[in-house]
Amino acid sequence: MTWAHALRDDKLTGRFRHPDGTRIQSTHPILVVDLFGLFPCTPGVASVAITTRELEVFRRMQLRCQRLGIQAWVRGLCDIHGVLPRPYLGAQFSIAFDFYLAVLEDVEQQVQAALGRDTPNWRLRNACPCCMYKLEGEPELERPFLATMDGNNSLKRIQRRTAEGYDEEGNERIDRRVPAGDYYIPRAEVDSWAIGDGEEHAKAHTTGDEEVPGDGGKCTERWHNMNETETSKAWGIYDETGIFVALCRHGFILKIVDMIKSGELMKYGYAVLTDLVQVLEDIATTMGYDIGCEFDKLVKKHPRLGLLAQKAKFQSTIGAFHGAGHNRRCQARNLPKYTPGVGLEGFELCETFFSKSNAVAGRTRYLSVFHRLQAITTFLRHSDRAETSYTLSQNLVTKYKRALEILDGEASLKESMSIFDGWLRAEREYLESLEKEPEEETLQMEYYQKLVNYYANEAKAAELRRDAFVQVEPGDSITDAAKATRQQEAWRRHTFELAEKSLEAVMYLESRMGIATRWVPGTRLQLDSKRRYQRALDTLEKLVVSRLSELWKMNLSDTGYKLRKHIAKALQARSKAVRTALEAYNQAAGALDPPRPELSWEVVVEYAFLSEFNLLRFSRRDIRAEPWAMPAGRSVMDQHFTLDCAKEDIKRLDVEIPHLITKMRDEEAFIKHHEERLKKDGKPELAYQVQLHAWETARFDTVHHLRLLKLTKDKRCTASLTPGVAVSDERRVPPSENPQQDEDVPMPDAATLPDADREGEEGEAREEDDENDEDDEGVDGEAIADSVDGIWRITADFSGLNIG
């Protein structure tokens, strides 16, 4: 066919007009439009097209401002041109933008294939250089891989339905396109972890270990997102009701799933964990989760996942922030501070991620299934490559400085004070002892019941001894009389045997309990009253002790405002449980002889420390004098465990920093090697795209070097900036092309860097002062233009294209 086309560019939003005599012959009209920097809005004859520059600027602006949608952008262009906004303009722009993103993704896949990175799960195995780029001869960490996962319900999507012809699956047009990337776990795989009819595995495996009488049951029941009422509401109008993500401790996205017509179900955590332990099977994983206490037990008991988790040495814990919503007994077991090997990690990075992803929700609520997934995956990729990669070294430096500041206070504690570990064990044992009655009281109740049975059986036996004759009526036959005699003898024998067995049981318990004088009937009322009182006291004691422990945490000087509010809400939720337990205690106390003094709510809420809790003097164990129950003792114990965590964090950072240094060196040499190889193979267009990929992945290397160099100037820093040798050979190149890869070459000093890349102390200080303005970083226009030019070189089918 013969086709005339425009070729003049009048800036960003200008119009294209073709010079007279310009003619293009081709059987691929759309590719011709691509060649000249335009993207069509129709799959057939292209009558309307969008400039590549405009699409790229919109893409970049949307990545930096996730709230920016196509409608607002198109209306802004209409305002610039002074034309009336039309609904079809947004649809045309959306079609061209989809086409543009598809071209970019095709180029991305070709680049990854050229680098040998198109194998399954390659991205997950290399998601974070600090976590996963292992080196030969490095120190072994107790818990090598730390991650966190959580759900968020902001990224909902309305299920499109009509008033007529209601369908359970909705009335939305089917779009079978699938977004690029392997961030998402398929729905079918996630649903395979659900029990029939949506029943939760958590309900099928009740443990009760975390139950607190009168305190809302298990820890899982305290979370709003686990509430079935909220789940039923979500089923009303939404299909996707949110996302469930897993991040490494540095913020790189590991996996994500959509929550479908539900809140946070256990199947989402199971699916994410399965992918991680299968791909990272040789790395011991510690996962932080809001309900990590319950999740850990359910995973280990799971018939399918339990064995995988055991092989991967999986461990689950609760986040430092959300841990305030758990009871104190759970905190003493599962808080990161008391978990060996995790350092100062708080496992709350998902909240930071959600604060950014929430901006995407404004434009995904009414999108199609495909466009919602496209928006989310585009955001995830940008978050990894532009946001998290840029702040990675700053993250390491901040963690290192924080640990050093904590260790500065080590001189105030003596190294020999290992007694703090014993204090924590004592607190755990005390809280666990309140869950069950002591063995002595249990034996007393058992002895009393056996004694009652013995006296009853002995009374029946005594009655039979007094009445040893069998009454026979005159009209009874000899056979009937003999039968009655045999029945009476059997009854007598059974009664005597029961009395003997009851006596043996009583004698056994008397011997075990050391009772010299056998109890007599009449003590039951007092015993039952004492037992009810003791159980009521245990319940009230446990709730008040947990409350006081959390009040102590809330009033610490380093507790932030949000955490204080979170703890306050948890305490407020427990107030009703404390009131109920208080009423039960007062009733039981009044039934004793003599009665115990009653306790009022006003007195309970005025207690500030455990040492002031006078009610504890009536309990089985008065803990008011225990060192871990006193304010000073708890403060010192908390400082001790924080110091231990700081030491563990320093050890981990000393391992992670060489990971990053080595990865940057190896990545540069690896990509340079493949760029030269592609040029030799006669693929200059693909080599150019590999070069642009190298620019994107290495553009933050200089600032990483400078930040880490500045950190090492601190005499307390023990981290090494000398690159090592990677365990994996994925980035190995022939030694002749990179003789430094297998050598320990120290990182150059800042003075040796080019002037354009070097930043002085003042520049680094300005960077720290302007952290909030990091998102305003400019975009290299020439690099973008070159990138787009290379895209056309690859994607356009030049065969049969004749320009004259």
PDB file of N, CA and C in Angstrom, residues 59-60 62-64 105 123 127 179-184 251-256 356-357 373-390 696-697:
ATOM      1  N   ARG A  59       4.663   8.569  31.555  1.00  0.00           N
ATOM      2  CA  ARG A  59       5.076   7.385  32.314  1.00  0.00           C
ATOM      3  C   ARG A  59       6.001   7.772  33.462  1.00  0.00           C
ATOM      4  N   ARG A  60       6.963   8.641  33.170  1.00  0.00           N
ATOM      5  CA  ARG A  60       7.901   9.060  34.214  1.00  0.00           C
ATOM      6  C   ARG A  60       7.194   9.861  35.310  1.00  0.00           C
ATOM      7  N   GLN A  62       4.054   9.699  36.165  1.00  0.00           N
ATOM      8  CA  GLN A  62       3.168   8.825  36.928  1.00  0.00           C
ATOM      9  C   GLN A  62       3.951   7.949  37.892  1.00  0.00           C
ATOM     10  N   LEU A  63       5.147   7.530  37.513  1.00  0.00           N
ATOM     11  CA  LEU A  63       5.970   6.740  38.419  1.00  0.00           C
ATOM     12  C   LEU A  63       6.372   7.542  39.648  1.00  0.00           C
ATOM     13  N   ARG A  64       6.571   8.840  39.465  1.00  0.00           N
ATOM     14  CA  ARG A  64       6.956   9.690  40.588  1.00  0.00           C
ATOM     15  C   ARG A  64       5.750  10.226  41.355  1.00  0.00           C
ATOM     16  N   GLU A 105       8.173  -3.479  27.525  1.00  0.00           N
ATOM     17  CA  GLU A 105       8.316  -4.783  28.168  1.00  0.00           C
ATOM     18  C   GLU A 105       8.964  -5.790  27.228  1.00  0.00           C
ATOM     19  N   ARG A 123      14.500 -13.351  39.304  1.00  0.00           N
ATOM     20  CA  ARG A 123      14.334 -12.089  40.031  1.00  0.00           C
ATOM     21  C   ARG A 123      14.253 -12.321  41.534  1.00  0.00           C
ATOM     22  N   ALA A 127      16.657 -10.720  44.290  1.00  0.00           N
ATOM     23  CA  ALA A 127      15.836  -9.547  44.606  1.00  0.00           C
ATOM     24  C   ALA A 127      16.618  -8.493  45.367  1.00  0.00           C
ATOM     25  N   PRO A 179      -0.105  -8.942  32.979  1.00  0.00           N
ATOM     26  CA  PRO A 179       1.017  -8.009  33.134  1.00  0.00           C
ATOM     27  C   PRO A 179       2.352  -8.740  33.188  1.00  0.00           C
ATOM     28  N   ALA A 180       3.385  -8.027  32.857  1.00  0.00           N
ATOM     29  CA  ALA A 180       4.718  -8.624  32.839  1.00  0.00           C
ATOM     30  C   ALA A 180       5.249  -8.790  34.254  1.00  0.00           C
ATOM     31  N   GLY A 181       6.311  -9.578  34.356  1.00  0.00           N
ATOM     32  CA  GLY A 181       6.975  -9.752  35.641  1.00  0.00           C
ATOM     33  C   GLY A 181       6.468 -10.959  36.402  1.00  0.00           C
ATOM     34  N   ASP A 182       7.216 -11.338  37.437  1.00  0.00           N
ATOM     35  CA  ASP A 182       6.861 -12.509  38.245  1.00  0.00           C
ATOM     36  C   ASP A 182       6.621 -12.113  39.697  1.00  0.00           C
ATOM     37  N   TYR A 183       6.187 -10.884  39.911  1.00  0.00           N
ATOM     38  CA  TYR A 183       5.883 -10.472  41.281  1.00  0.00           C
ATOM     39  C   TYR A 183       4.671 -11.219  41.827  1.00  0.00           C
ATOM     40  N   TYR A 184       3.665 -11.398  40.992  1.00  0.00           N
ATOM     41  CA  TYR A 184       2.398 -11.963  41.448  1.00  0.00           C
ATOM     42  C   TYR A 184       2.432 -13.489  41.492  1.00  0.00           C
ATOM     43  N   GLY A 251      13.553  -3.688  52.021  1.00  0.00           N
ATOM     44  CA  GLY A 251      12.431  -3.085  51.321  1.00  0.00           C
ATOM     45  C   GLY A 251      12.190  -3.585  49.919  1.00  0.00           C
ATOM     46  N   PHE A 252      12.988  -4.516  49.396  1.00  0.00           N
ATOM     47  CA  PHE A 252      12.752  -5.050  48.059  1.00  0.00           C
ATOM     48  C   PHE A 252      11.558  -6.008  48.087  1.00  0.00           C
ATOM     49  N   ILE A 253      10.714  -5.912  47.050  1.00  0.00           N
ATOM     50  CA  ILE A 253       9.506  -6.734  47.003  1.00  0.00           C
ATOM     51  C   ILE A 253       9.875  -8.157  46.614  1.00  0.00           C
ATOM     52  N   LEU A 254       9.404  -9.113  47.399  1.00  0.00           N
ATOM     53  CA  LEU A 254       9.649 -10.523  47.119  1.00  0.00           C
ATOM     54  C   LEU A 254       8.489 -11.130  46.347  1.00  0.00           C
ATOM     55  N   LYS A 255       7.293 -11.091  46.921  1.00  0.00           N
ATOM     56  CA  LYS A 255       6.112 -11.656  46.281  1.00  0.00           C
ATOM     57  C   LYS A 255       4.888 -10.845  46.685  1.00  0.00           C
ATOM     58  N   ILE A 256       3.856 -10.943  45.852  1.00  0.00           N
ATOM     59  CA  ILE A 256       2.603 -10.248  46.120  1.00  0.00           C
ATOM     60  C   ILE A 256       1.456 -11.112  45.624  1.00  0.00           C
ATOM     61  N   LYS A 356       3.242   4.175  50.552  1.00  0.00           N
ATOM     62  CA  LYS A 356       3.509   4.571  49.168  1.00  0.00           C
ATOM     63  C   LYS A 356       2.497   3.949  48.212  1.00  0.00           C
ATOM     64  N   SER A 357       2.188   2.669  48.412  1.00  0.00           N
ATOM     65  CA  SER A 357       1.261   1.991  47.498  1.00  0.00           C
ATOM     66  C   SER A 357      -0.158   2.525  47.618  1.00  0.00           C
ATOM     67  N   LEU A 373      -3.694  -4.648  37.564  1.00  0.00           N
ATOM     68  CA  LEU A 373      -2.451  -5.396  37.741  1.00  0.00           C
ATOM     69  C   LEU A 373      -1.291  -4.688  37.053  1.00  0.00           C
ATOM     70  N   GLN A 374      -1.557  -4.092  35.907  1.00  0.00           N
ATOM     71  CA  GLN A 374      -0.513  -3.356  35.194  1.00  0.00           C
ATOM     72  C   GLN A 374      -0.010  -2.183  36.028  1.00  0.00           C
ATOM     73  N   ALA A 375      -0.938  -1.449  36.636  1.00  0.00           N
ATOM     74  CA  ALA A 375      -0.546  -0.302  37.459  1.00  0.00           C
ATOM     75  C   ALA A 375       0.263  -0.746  38.670  1.00  0.00           C
ATOM     76  N   ILE A 376      -0.149  -1.852  39.295  1.00  0.00           N
ATOM     77  CA  ILE A 376       0.543  -2.311  40.501  1.00  0.00           C
ATOM     78  C   ILE A 376       1.926  -2.843  40.167  1.00  0.00           C
ATOM     79  N   THR A 377       2.038  -3.680  39.127  1.00  0.00           N
ATOM     80  CA  THR A 377       3.350  -4.243  38.780  1.00  0.00           C
ATOM     81  C   THR A 377       4.314  -3.158  38.306  1.00  0.00           C
ATOM     82  N   THR A 378       3.804  -2.159  37.590  1.00  0.00           N
ATOM     83  CA  THR A 378       4.662  -1.042  37.184  1.00  0.00           C
ATOM     84  C   THR A 378       5.180  -0.292  38.402  1.00  0.00           C
ATOM     85  N   PHE A 379       4.297  -0.097  39.374  1.00  0.00           N
ATOM     86  CA  PHE A 379       4.710   0.561  40.616  1.00  0.00           C
ATOM     87  C   PHE A 379       5.736  -0.280  41.365  1.00  0.00           C
ATOM     88  N   LEU A 380       5.542  -1.598  41.416  1.00  0.00           N
ATOM     89  CA  LEU A 380       6.471  -2.471  42.133  1.00  0.00           C
ATOM     90  C   LEU A 380       7.861  -2.430  41.506  1.00  0.00           C
ATOM     91  N   ARG A 381       7.900  -2.496  40.180  1.00  0.00           N
ATOM     92  CA  ARG A 381       9.199  -2.471  39.506  1.00  0.00           C
ATOM     93  C   ARG A 381       9.908  -1.140  39.731  1.00  0.00           C
ATOM     94  N   HIS A 382       9.158  -0.057  39.644  1.00  0.00           N
ATOM     95  CA  HIS A 382       9.758   1.259  39.895  1.00  0.00           C
ATOM     96  C   HIS A 382      10.218   1.372  41.343  1.00  0.00           C
ATOM     97  N   SER A 383       9.441   0.836  42.266  1.00  0.00           N
ATOM     98  CA  SER A 383       9.819   0.898  43.676  1.00  0.00           C
ATOM     99  C   SER A 383      11.140   0.188  43.920  1.00  0.00           C
ATOM    100  N   ASP A 384      11.330  -0.970  43.293  1.00  0.00           N
ATOM    101  CA  ASP A 384      12.579  -1.712  43.467  1.00  0.00           C
ATOM    102  C   ASP A 384      13.753  -1.006  42.802  1.00  0.00           C
ATOM    103  N   ARG A 385      13.561  -0.581  41.562  1.00  0.00           N
ATOM    104  CA  ARG A 385      14.686  -0.092  40.766  1.00  0.00           C
ATOM    105  C   ARG A 385      15.045   1.366  41.049  1.00  0.00           C
ATOM    106  N   ALA A 386      14.081   2.169  41.427  1.00  0.00           N
ATOM    107  CA  ALA A 386      14.345   3.596  41.601  1.00  0.00           C
ATOM    108  C   ALA A 386      14.306   4.041  43.051  1.00  0.00           C
ATOM    109  N   GLU A 387      13.361   3.532  43.820  1.00  0.00           N
ATOM    110  CA  GLU A 387      13.209   3.995  45.196  1.00  0.00           C
ATOM    111  C   GLU A 387      14.106   3.210  46.153  1.00  0.00           C
ATOM    112  N   THR A 388      13.870   1.905  46.234  1.00  0.00           N
ATOM    113  CA  THR A 388      14.608   1.087  47.204  1.00  0.00           C
ATOM    114  C   THR A 388      16.084   0.998  46.855  1.00  0.00           C
ATOM    115  N   SER A 389      16.399   0.887  45.565  1.00  0.00           N
ATOM    116  CA  SER A 389      17.807   0.812  45.167  1.00  0.00           C
ATOM    117  C   SER A 389      18.557   2.084  45.540  1.00  0.00           C
ATOM    118  N   TYR A 390      17.901   3.227  45.401  1.00  0.00           N
ATOM    119  CA  TYR A 390      18.556   4.495  45.721  1.00  0.00           C
ATOM    120  C   TYR A 390      18.811   4.631  47.222  1.00  0.00           C
ATOM    121  N   GLU A 696      20.853   2.211  33.974  1.00  0.00           N
ATOM    122  CA  GLU A 696      19.768   2.230  34.952  1.00  0.00           C
ATOM    123  C   GLU A 696      20.160   1.520  36.239  1.00  0.00           C
ATOM    124  N   THR A 697      20.834   0.377  36.134  1.00  0.00           N
ATOM    125  CA  THR A 697      21.173  -0.394  37.328  1.00  0.00           C
ATOM    126  C   THR A 697      22.351   0.194  38.092  1.00  0.00           C
TER     127      THR A 697
END
